[in-house]
Amino acid sequence: MSDATKDEGRTGDGTRAVRAGLPEPAKNEPTLPGPVFAAHFHLPGEVSGPYAYGRDDNPTWTLLERAVSELEAPGREDAETLVFASGMAAISAVLFSQLRAGDAVVLPSDGYQVLPLVGAQLEAYGIEVRTAPTGGDAQLEVLDGARLLWIESPSNPGLDVCDIRRLAEAAHARGALVAVDNTLATPLGQRPLELGADFSVASGTKQLTGHGDVLLGYVTGHNTEAMAAVRRWRKIVGAISGPMEAWLAHRSIATLQLRVDRQNATALAVAEALRQRPEVSGLRYPGLPDDPSHKIAAQQMRRYGSVVSFTLPTRTRAERFLAALRLVEDATSFGGVRSTAERRRRWGGDAVPEGFIRMSVGAEDPEDLVADVLRALDESAE
């Protein structure tokens, strides 16, 4: 980790994000070096040094990995980050590097819709898969004998929150490792390692990079042996980020605090406006004081995210609403500077009503976005 990481004066999220992972200043050199495109490096004689072959390491990854570590675990010298080609590559790396035939893993039953596919593959390898909902810390009930607990908080797309510290303490008391999917929160929303987790895992595709143009994932951890296994998995599978994607991600982190604060504030404004509409049910946003998860979220989150979920009465009404929006694109994913929304059941993988909408609030002017949502609700009414 660079000496700049140890700068005790760097305490604010904005300052940290702007300077995260930068190399020491050198005369006539760029502040953030450009991407290094290299499949191999000069390596005469005996193998030594950090860079030998492009599947193992890359200087552009190194800077990005330092930056993410500074955000996920500021001031923690033992934190290590590994970047991957996508969020699912990062998730798979933790699960498949830590689990063996005969082990048991606890997954959220209401998590990201690809998790059931991962669960089926784990079972094919002789690993017992247990599931329980995120809300109410229900995963506690199926922890006994598990090797790994996988937490997704807030959950996607239902936005339930669990007590990460409580679950981590219970898991460790039973000898289990703990991984937290931190995609929705981002490291500026919560720091899972500070809450007791062994791994913080995320899709950098979403709000971390925030522009809808990069596929990326990462794993941050502090257990040397466990992270060595994750690194070995990345080498074996080859699920590596391209240098251009890594450079774009690092560049984008500089504006993370600006984007997150704007998007969080606007998401709360949208949620408050939706709360007044009689056709809207099942409204969820952890930042709302009356949200079922708000009490726990307020204890462990510093920001509540950019995603709002709610349900309209029918599939037809939801589709009319989406078609009527002018500032919100009908698209999947979330966390980008341009607002998106989708009827989540169209994918078939989430146990949500036909009229369920997951909305990702972007960086548009709050007044414009709220007005667009309310107008679309009016125009879509039967």
Coordinates of N, CA and C in Angstrom, one line a residue, residues 59-263:
P59 N 0.0 -3.5 -13.7 CA 0.1 -2.3 -12.9 C -1.2 -1.5 -12.8
T60 N -2.0 -1.5 -13.8 CA -3.3 -0.8 -13.8 C -4.2 -1.4 -12.8
W61 N -4.3 -2.8 -12.7 CA -5.0 -3.4 -11.6 C -4.5 -3.0 -10.3
T62 N -3.2 -3.0 -10.1 CA -2.6 -2.7 -8.8 C -3.1 -1.3 -8.2
L63 N -3.1 -0.3 -9.1 CA -3.6 1.0 -8.6 C -5.1 1.0 -8.3
L64 N -5.9 0.3 -9.1 CA -7.3 0.2 -8.8 C -7.5 -0.6 -7.5
E65 N -6.8 -1.7 -7.3 CA -7.0 -2.5 -6.2 C -6.6 -1.7 -4.9
R66 N -5.6 -0.9 -5.0 CA -5.2 -0.1 -3.8 C -6.3 0.9 -3.5
A67 N -6.9 1.5 -4.6 CA -8.0 2.5 -4.4 C -9.2 1.8 -3.7
V68 N -9.6 0.7 -4.2 CA -10.8 0.0 -3.6 C -10.5 -0.3 -2.1
S69 N -9.3 -0.8 -1.8 CA -8.9 -1.1 -0.4 C -9.0 0.1 0.4
E70 N -8.6 1.2 -0.1 CA -8.6 2.5 0.7 C -10.1 2.9 1.0
L71 N -11.0 2.5 0.1 CA -12.4 2.9 0.3 C -13.1 1.8 1.2
E72 N -12.8 0.6 1.0 CA -13.5 -0.5 1.8 C -12.9 -0.6 3.2
A73 N -11.7 -0.4 3.4 CA -11.0 -0.6 4.7 C -10.0 0.5 4.9
P74 N -10.4 1.8 5.0 CA -9.4 2.8 5.2 C -8.5 2.6 6.4
G75 N -7.2 2.8 6.2 CA -6.3 2.7 7.4 C -6.0 1.3 7.8
R76 N -6.6 0.3 7.1 CA -6.3 -1.1 7.5 C -5.2 -1.7 6.7
E77 N -4.1 -1.9 7.2 CA -2.9 -2.4 6.5 C -3.0 -3.8 5.9
D78 N -3.9 -4.6 6.6 CA -4.0 -6.0 6.1 C -5.0 -6.2 5.1
A79 N -5.7 -5.2 4.6 CA -6.8 -5.3 3.6 C -6.1 -5.5 2.2
E80 N -6.7 -6.4 1.5 CA -6.2 -6.7 0.1 C -7.4 -6.7 -0.8
T81 N -7.3 -6.2 -2.0 CA -8.4 -6.2 -3.0 C -7.9 -6.9 -4.3
L82 N -8.8 -7.7 -4.9 CA -8.5 -8.3 -6.1 C -9.6 -8.0 -7.1
V83 N -9.3 -7.5 -8.3 CA -10.3 -7.1 -9.3 C -10.6 -8.3 -10.2
F84 N -11.8 -8.3 -10.7 CA -12.2 -9.4 -11.6 C -13.0 -8.8 -12.8
A85 N -13.3 -9.7 -13.8 CA -13.9 -9.3 -15.0 C -15.3 -8.8 -14.8
S86 N -16.0 -9.3 -13.7 CA -17.4 -8.9 -13.5 C -17.7 -9.2 -12.0
G87 N -18.9 -8.7 -11.6 CA -19.3 -9.0 -10.2 C -19.5 -10.5 -10.0
M88 N -20.1 -11.2 -11.0 CA -20.3 -12.6 -10.8 C -19.0 -13.4 -10.8
A89 N -17.9 -12.9 -11.5 CA -16.6 -13.5 -11.4 C -16.1 -13.4 -10.0
A90 N -16.3 -12.2 -9.4 CA -15.8 -12.0 -8.0 C -16.6 -12.9 -7.0
I91 N -17.9 -13.0 -7.2 CA -18.8 -13.8 -6.3 C -18.3 -15.3 -6.4
S92 N -18.2 -15.7 -7.7 CA -17.8 -17.1 -7.9 C -16.5 -17.4 -7.3
A93 N -15.5 -16.5 -7.4 CA -14.2 -16.7 -6.9 C -14.2 -17.0 -5.4
V94 N -15.0 -16.2 -4.6 CA -15.1 -16.5 -3.2 C -15.7 -17.8 -2.9
L95 N -16.9 -18.1 -3.5 CA -17.6 -19.3 -3.2 C -16.8 -20.5 -3.6
F96 N -16.3 -20.6 -4.8 CA -15.6 -21.8 -5.3 C -14.2 -21.9 -4.8
S97 N -13.6 -20.9 -4.3 CA -12.3 -21.0 -3.7 C -12.3 -21.4 -2.2
Q98 N -13.4 -21.1 -1.6 CA -13.5 -21.4 -0.1 C -14.2 -22.7 0.2
L99 N -15.0 -23.2 -0.7 CA -15.9 -24.3 -0.4 C -15.4 -25.6 -1.0
R100 N -15.6 -26.7 -0.3 CA -15.2 -28.0 -0.8 C -16.4 -29.0 -0.7
A101 N -16.3 -30.1 -1.4 CA -17.3 -31.1 -1.3 C -17.5 -31.5 0.2
G102 N -18.8 -31.5 0.6 CA -19.1 -31.8 2.0 C -19.3 -30.6 2.9
D103 N -18.9 -29.4 2.4 CA -19.1 -28.2 3.1 C -20.6 -27.8 2.9
A104 N -21.0 -26.8 3.8 CA -22.3 -26.2 3.7 C -22.2 -24.7 3.5
V105 N -23.0 -24.1 2.7 CA -23.0 -22.7 2.5 C -24.4 -22.1 2.7
V106 N -24.5 -20.9 3.3 CA -25.8 -20.3 3.5 C -25.9 -19.1 2.6
L107 N -26.9 -19.1 1.7 CA -27.1 -18.0 0.7 C -28.4 -17.4 1.0
P108 N -28.6 -16.1 0.6 CA -29.9 -15.5 0.8 C -30.9 -16.0 -0.2
S109 N -32.1 -16.3 0.2 CA -33.1 -16.7 -0.7 C -33.7 -15.6 -1.5
D110 N -33.4 -14.4 -1.2 CA -34.0 -13.2 -1.9 C -32.9 -12.4 -2.5
G111 N -31.8 -13.0 -2.8 CA -30.7 -12.2 -3.3 C -30.7 -12.1 -4.9
Y112 N -29.6 -11.7 -5.4 CA -29.4 -11.5 -6.9 C -29.9 -12.8 -7.6
Q113 N -30.6 -12.6 -8.7 CA -31.2 -13.7 -9.3 C -30.3 -14.8 -9.9
V114 N -29.0 -14.5 -10.1 CA -28.1 -15.5 -10.6 C -27.6 -16.4 -9.4
L115 N -27.8 -16.1 -8.2 CA -27.4 -16.9 -7.1 C -28.0 -18.3 -7.1
P116 N -29.2 -18.5 -7.5 CA -29.7 -19.9 -7.6 C -29.0 -20.7 -8.6
L117 N -28.5 -20.1 -9.7 CA -27.7 -20.8 -10.7 C -26.3 -21.3 -10.0
V118 N -25.8 -20.3 -9.3 CA -24.5 -20.7 -8.6 C -24.8 -21.8 -7.5
G119 N -25.9 -21.7 -6.8 CA -26.3 -22.7 -5.9 C -26.4 -24.1 -6.5
A120 N -27.0 -24.1 -7.6 CA -27.1 -25.4 -8.3 C -25.8 -26.0 -8.7
Q121 N -24.8 -25.1 -9.1 CA -23.5 -25.6 -9.5 C -22.8 -26.1 -8.2
L122 N -22.9 -25.4 -7.1 CA -22.3 -25.8 -5.9 C -22.8 -27.2 -5.4
E123 N -24.1 -27.4 -5.6 CA -24.7 -28.7 -5.2 C -24.1 -29.8 -6.1
A124 N -23.9 -29.4 -7.4 CA -23.4 -30.4 -8.3 C -21.9 -30.8 -7.9
Y125 N -21.3 -30.0 -7.2 CA -19.9 -30.3 -6.7 C -20.0 -30.9 -5.3
G126 N -21.1 -31.2 -4.8 CA -21.2 -31.9 -3.5 C -21.3 -31.0 -2.3
I127 N -21.6 -29.7 -2.5 CA -21.7 -28.7 -1.4 C -23.2 -28.5 -1.0
E128 N -23.5 -28.6 0.2 CA -24.9 -28.3 0.7 C -25.2 -26.9 0.7
V129 N -26.3 -26.5 0.0 CA -26.7 -25.1 -0.1 C -28.0 -24.9 0.8
R130 N -27.9 -24.0 1.7 CA -29.0 -23.6 2.5 C -29.4 -22.2 2.2
T131 N -30.7 -21.9 2.3 CA -31.1 -20.5 2.0 C -32.1 -20.0 3.0
A132 N -32.1 -18.7 3.2 CA -33.0 -18.1 4.1 C -33.1 -16.6 3.7
P133 N -34.2 -15.9 4.0 CA -34.4 -14.5 3.6 C -33.4 -13.6 4.4
T134 N -33.2 -12.4 3.8 CA -32.3 -11.4 4.4 C -32.9 -10.8 5.6
G135 N -34.2 -10.4 5.5 CA -34.9 -9.7 6.6 C -35.0 -10.6 7.8
G136 N -35.0 -9.9 9.0 CA -35.2 -10.5 10.3 C -34.0 -11.4 10.7
D137 N -32.8 -11.2 10.0 CA -31.6 -12.0 10.3 C -31.9 -13.5 10.2
A138 N -32.8 -13.9 9.3 CA -33.3 -15.3 9.2 C -32.2 -16.3 8.9
Q139 N -31.1 -15.8 8.4 CA -30.0 -16.7 8.0 C -29.3 -17.3 9.3
L140 N -29.6 -16.7 10.5 CA -29.1 -17.2 11.7 C -29.6 -18.6 12.0
E141 N -30.8 -18.9 11.5 CA -31.4 -20.2 11.9 C -30.8 -21.4 11.1
V142 N -30.1 -21.1 10.1 CA -29.5 -22.2 9.3 C -28.0 -22.2 9.2
L143 N -27.4 -21.5 10.2 CA -25.9 -21.4 10.2 C -25.1 -22.6 10.7
D144 N -25.7 -23.4 11.6 CA -24.9 -24.4 12.3 C -24.3 -25.3 11.3
G145 N -23.0 -25.5 11.4 CA -22.2 -26.4 10.6 C -21.8 -25.9 9.2
A146 N -22.2 -24.6 9.0 CA -21.9 -24.0 7.7 C -20.4 -23.6 7.6
R147 N -19.8 -23.7 6.4 CA -18.4 -23.2 6.2 C -18.4 -21.7 5.8
L148 N -19.5 -21.3 5.1 CA -19.5 -19.9 4.6 C -20.9 -19.3 4.7
L149 N -21.0 -18.1 5.2 CA -22.3 -17.4 5.2 C -22.2 -16.3 4.1
W150 N -23.1 -16.2 3.2 CA -23.2 -15.2 2.2 C -24.3 -14.2 2.5
I151 N -24.0 -13.0 2.7 CA -25.0 -11.9 3.0 C -25.1 -11.0 1.9
E152 N -26.3 -10.6 1.6 CA -26.6 -9.5 0.6 C -27.4 -8.5 1.3
S153 N -26.8 -7.4 1.6 CA -27.5 -6.3 2.4 C -27.1 -5.0 2.0
P154 N -28.0 -4.1 1.4 CA -29.4 -4.4 1.1 C -29.5 -5.5 0.0
S155 N -30.6 -6.2 0.1 CA -30.8 -7.3 -0.9 C -31.3 -6.7 -2.2
N156 N -31.1 -7.5 -3.2 CA -31.5 -7.1 -4.6 C -32.5 -8.1 -5.2
P157 N -33.7 -7.7 -5.5 CA -34.2 -6.3 -5.6 C -35.1 -5.8 -4.4
G158 N -35.3 -6.6 -3.4 CA -36.3 -6.3 -2.4 C -35.9 -5.3 -1.4
L159 N -34.5 -5.0 -1.3 CA -34.0 -3.9 -0.4 C -34.2 -4.2 1.1
D160 N -34.2 -5.5 1.5 CA -34.2 -5.9 2.9 C -32.8 -5.7 3.4
V161 N -32.7 -5.5 4.7 CA -31.4 -5.3 5.4 C -31.3 -6.2 6.6
C162 N -30.1 -6.8 6.8 CA -29.9 -7.6 8.0 C -28.8 -7.0 8.8
D163 N -28.7 -7.4 10.1 CA -27.7 -6.9 11.0 C -26.4 -7.7 10.7
I164 N -25.5 -7.0 9.9 CA -24.3 -7.7 9.5 C -23.4 -8.1 10.6
R165 N -23.2 -7.2 11.6 CA -22.4 -7.4 12.7 C -22.9 -8.6 13.5
R166 N -24.2 -8.7 13.8 CA -24.8 -9.8 14.5 C -24.6 -11.1 13.8
L167 N -24.8 -11.1 12.5 CA -24.7 -12.4 11.7 C -23.2 -12.8 11.7
A168 N -22.3 -11.8 11.5 CA -20.9 -12.1 11.4 C -20.4 -12.7 12.7
E169 N -20.8 -12.2 13.8 CA -20.4 -12.7 15.1 C -20.9 -14.1 15.3
A170 N -22.1 -14.3 14.9 CA -22.7 -15.7 15.1 C -22.0 -16.7 14.2
A171 N -21.7 -16.3 13.0 CA -21.1 -17.2 12.0 C -19.7 -17.5 12.5
H172 N -18.9 -16.5 12.9 CA -17.6 -16.8 13.4 C -17.6 -17.7 14.7
A173 N -18.6 -17.5 15.5 CA -18.7 -18.4 16.7 C -18.9 -19.8 16.3
R174 N -19.4 -20.1 15.1 CA -19.7 -21.4 14.6 C -18.6 -21.9 13.6
G175 N -17.5 -21.1 13.5 CA -16.4 -21.4 12.6 C -16.6 -21.2 11.2
A176 N -17.6 -20.3 10.8 CA -17.9 -20.0 9.4 C -17.2 -18.7 9.0
L177 N -16.8 -18.6 7.7 CA -16.4 -17.4 7.1 C -17.7 -16.6 6.7
V178 N -17.5 -15.3 6.5 CA -18.6 -14.4 6.2 C -18.2 -13.5 5.0
A179 N -19.0 -13.5 3.9 CA -18.9 -12.7 2.8 C -20.1 -11.8 2.7
V180 N -19.9 -10.5 2.3 CA -21.0 -9.6 2.2 C -21.0 -9.0 0.8
D181 N -22.1 -9.1 0.1 CA -22.2 -8.4 -1.2 C -22.5 -7.0 -1.0
N182 N -21.6 -6.1 -1.3 CA -21.7 -4.7 -0.9 C -22.0 -3.8 -2.1
T183 N -22.6 -4.5 -3.2 CA -22.8 -3.8 -4.4 C -23.8 -2.6 -4.3
L184 N -25.0 -2.8 -3.7 CA -26.0 -1.8 -3.5 C -25.5 -0.6 -2.6
A185 N -24.8 -0.9 -1.6 CA -24.4 0.1 -0.7 C -23.2 0.9 -1.1
T186 N -22.2 0.2 -1.8 CA -20.9 0.8 -2.1 C -20.1 1.0 -0.8
P187 N -18.8 1.1 -0.9 CA -18.0 1.3 0.3 C -18.3 2.6 1.0
L188 N -18.9 3.5 0.3 CA -19.3 4.8 0.9 C -20.6 4.7 1.7
G189 N -21.3 3.6 1.4 CA -22.6 3.3 2.1 C -22.4 2.5 3.4
Q190 N -21.5 1.5 3.3 CA -21.2 0.6 4.4 C -19.8 -0.1 4.2
R191 N -19.2 -0.4 5.3 CA -17.9 -1.1 5.2 C -18.0 -2.5 5.9
P192 N -18.3 -3.5 5.1 CA -18.5 -4.8 5.7 C -17.4 -5.3 6.6
L193 N -16.1 -5.1 6.2 CA -15.0 -5.5 7.0 C -15.0 -4.9 8.4
E194 N -15.4 -3.7 8.5 CA -15.6 -3.0 9.8 C -16.7 -3.6 10.6
L195 N -17.7 -4.2 9.9 CA -18.8 -4.9 10.6 C -18.6 -6.3 10.9
G196 N -17.3 -6.8 10.6 CA -17.0 -8.2 11.0 C -16.9 -9.2 9.9
A197 N -17.1 -8.8 8.6 CA -17.1 -9.7 7.5 C -15.6 -10.0 7.2
D198 N -15.4 -11.2 6.6 CA -14.1 -11.6 6.1 C -13.9 -11.1 4.7
F199 N -15.0 -11.0 3.9 CA -14.9 -10.6 2.5 C -16.0 -9.5 2.2
S200 N -15.6 -8.5 1.5 CA -16.5 -7.5 0.9 C -16.4 -7.7 -0.6
V201 N -17.6 -8.1 -1.2 CA -17.6 -8.4 -2.6 C -18.6 -7.5 -3.3
A202 N -18.2 -7.1 -4.5 CA -19.2 -6.2 -5.2 C -19.0 -6.3 -6.7
S203 N -20.1 -5.9 -7.4 CA -20.0 -5.6 -8.8 C -19.6 -4.2 -9.0
G204 N -18.4 -3.9 -9.5 CA -18.0 -2.6 -9.8 C -18.7 -2.0 -11.0
T205 N -19.5 -2.9 -11.7 CA -20.3 -2.5 -12.9 C -21.3 -1.4 -12.5
K206 N -21.8 -1.5 -11.2 CA -22.9 -0.6 -10.8 C -22.4 0.8 -10.3
Q207 N -22.7 1.2 -9.1 CA -22.5 2.6 -8.7 C -21.0 2.9 -8.5
L208 N -20.2 1.9 -8.2 CA -18.8 2.2 -8.0 C -18.2 2.9 -9.2
T209 N -18.5 2.4 -10.4 CA -18.0 3.1 -11.7 C -19.0 4.0 -12.2
G210 N -20.3 3.7 -12.2 CA -21.4 4.6 -12.3 C -21.8 5.2 -13.6
H211 N -21.2 4.7 -14.7 CA -21.5 5.3 -16.0 C -22.1 4.2 -17.0
G212 N -22.3 3.0 -16.6 CA -22.9 2.0 -17.4 C -22.0 1.6 -18.6
D213 N -20.7 1.7 -18.4 CA -19.8 1.4 -19.6 C -18.7 0.4 -19.2
V214 N -18.7 -0.1 -18.0 CA -17.7 -1.0 -17.5 C -18.3 -2.2 -16.8
L215 N -17.8 -3.4 -17.2 CA -18.1 -4.6 -16.4 C -16.9 -4.9 -15.5
L216 N -17.1 -5.0 -14.2 CA -16.0 -5.2 -13.3 C -16.5 -5.8 -12.0
G217 N -15.7 -6.5 -11.3 CA -16.0 -7.0 -9.9 C -14.8 -6.9 -9.0
Y218 N -15.0 -7.0 -7.7 CA -13.8 -7.1 -6.8 C -14.1 -7.8 -5.6
V219 N -13.1 -8.3 -4.9 CA -13.1 -8.9 -3.6 C -12.1 -8.2 -2.7
T220 N -12.6 -7.7 -1.6 CA -11.7 -7.2 -0.6 C -11.7 -8.0 0.7
G221 N -10.6 -8.4 1.2 CA -10.5 -9.2 2.4 C -9.3 -9.0 3.2
H222 N -9.2 -9.5 4.4 CA -8.1 -9.3 5.3 C -7.5 -10.6 5.8
N223 N -8.1 -11.8 5.4 CA -7.5 -13.1 5.8 C -6.5 -13.5 4.7
T224 N -5.3 -13.5 5.1 CA -4.2 -13.8 4.1 C -4.4 -15.1 3.4
E225 N -4.7 -16.2 4.1 CA -4.9 -17.5 3.5 C -6.1 -17.5 2.6
A226 N -7.2 -16.9 3.1 CA -8.4 -17.0 2.3 C -8.3 -16.1 1.0
M227 N -7.6 -15.0 1.1 CA -7.4 -14.2 -0.1 C -6.4 -14.8 -1.1
A228 N -5.5 -15.6 -0.6 CA -4.5 -16.3 -1.5 C -5.3 -17.3 -2.3
A229 N -6.3 -18.0 -1.7 CA -7.2 -18.9 -2.4 C -8.0 -18.2 -3.5
V230 N -8.5 -17.0 -3.2 CA -9.2 -16.2 -4.2 C -8.3 -15.8 -5.3
R231 N -7.1 -15.4 -5.0 CA -6.2 -15.1 -6.1 C -5.8 -16.3 -6.9
R232 N -5.7 -17.4 -6.3 CA -5.4 -18.7 -7.1 C -6.5 -19.0 -8.0
W233 N -7.8 -18.8 -7.5 CA -8.9 -19.1 -8.3 C -8.9 -18.2 -9.6
R234 N -8.6 -16.9 -9.3 CA -8.6 -15.9 -10.5 C -7.6 -16.4 -11.5
K235 N -6.4 -16.8 -11.0 CA -5.4 -17.3 -12.0 C -5.8 -18.5 -12.8
I236 N -6.5 -19.5 -12.1 CA -6.9 -20.7 -12.7 C -8.0 -20.5 -13.7
V237 N -9.0 -19.7 -13.4 CA -10.1 -19.4 -14.2 C -9.9 -18.3 -15.3
G238 N -9.0 -17.4 -14.9 CA -8.6 -16.4 -15.9 C -9.7 -15.3 -16.0
A239 N -10.5 -15.1 -14.9 CA -11.6 -14.1 -14.9 C -11.0 -12.7 -14.6
I240 N -10.2 -12.2 -15.5 CA -9.4 -11.0 -15.2 C -10.1 -9.8 -15.9
S241 N -9.9 -8.6 -15.2 CA -10.3 -7.4 -15.8 C -9.3 -6.9 -16.9
G242 N -9.9 -6.4 -18.0 CA -9.0 -5.7 -19.0 C -8.4 -4.5 -18.4
P243 N -7.2 -4.1 -18.8 CA -6.6 -2.9 -18.3 C -7.4 -1.6 -18.6
M244 N -8.1 -1.5 -19.7 CA -8.9 -0.3 -20.0 C -10.1 -0.2 -19.1
E245 N -10.7 -1.4 -18.8 CA -11.8 -1.4 -17.8 C -11.3 -1.0 -16.4
A246 N -10.2 -1.5 -16.0 CA -9.6 -1.1 -14.7 C -9.3 0.3 -14.6
W247 N -8.7 0.9 -15.7 CA -8.4 2.3 -15.7 C -9.7 3.2 -15.7
L248 N -10.7 2.8 -16.4 CA -11.9 3.6 -16.4 C -12.5 3.5 -15.0
A249 N -12.5 2.4 -14.4 CA -13.0 2.2 -13.0 C -12.3 3.2 -12.1
H250 N -11.0 3.2 -12.1 CA -10.2 4.0 -11.2 C -10.5 5.5 -11.5
R251 N -10.6 5.9 -12.7 CA -10.9 7.2 -13.0 C -12.3 7.6 -12.5
S252 N -13.2 6.7 -12.6 CA -14.6 7.0 -12.2 C -14.7 7.1 -10.7
I253 N -13.9 6.4 -9.9 CA -13.9 6.5 -8.4 C -13.8 7.9 -7.9
A254 N -13.0 8.7 -8.7 CA -12.8 10.1 -8.2 C -14.1 10.8 -8.0
T255 N -15.1 10.5 -8.7 CA -16.4 11.2 -8.5 C -17.4 10.4 -7.7
L256 N -17.0 9.3 -7.1 CA -17.9 8.5 -6.4 C -18.7 9.2 -5.3
Q257 N -18.0 9.9 -4.5 CA -18.8 10.6 -3.4 C -19.7 11.6 -3.9
L258 N -19.4 12.4 -5.0 CA -20.3 13.3 -5.6 C -21.5 12.6 -6.1
R259 N -21.3 11.5 -6.9 CA -22.4 10.8 -7.4 C -23.3 10.2 -6.4
V260 N -22.7 9.5 -5.4 CA -23.4 8.8 -4.4 C -24.3 9.8 -3.6
D261 N -23.7 10.9 -3.2 CA -24.5 11.8 -2.4 C -25.7 12.4 -3.2
R262 N -25.5 12.7 -4.4 CA -26.5 13.3 -5.3 C -27.6 12.2 -5.5
Q263 N -27.2 11.0 -5.8 CA -28.2 9.9 -6.1 C -28.9 9.5 -4.9

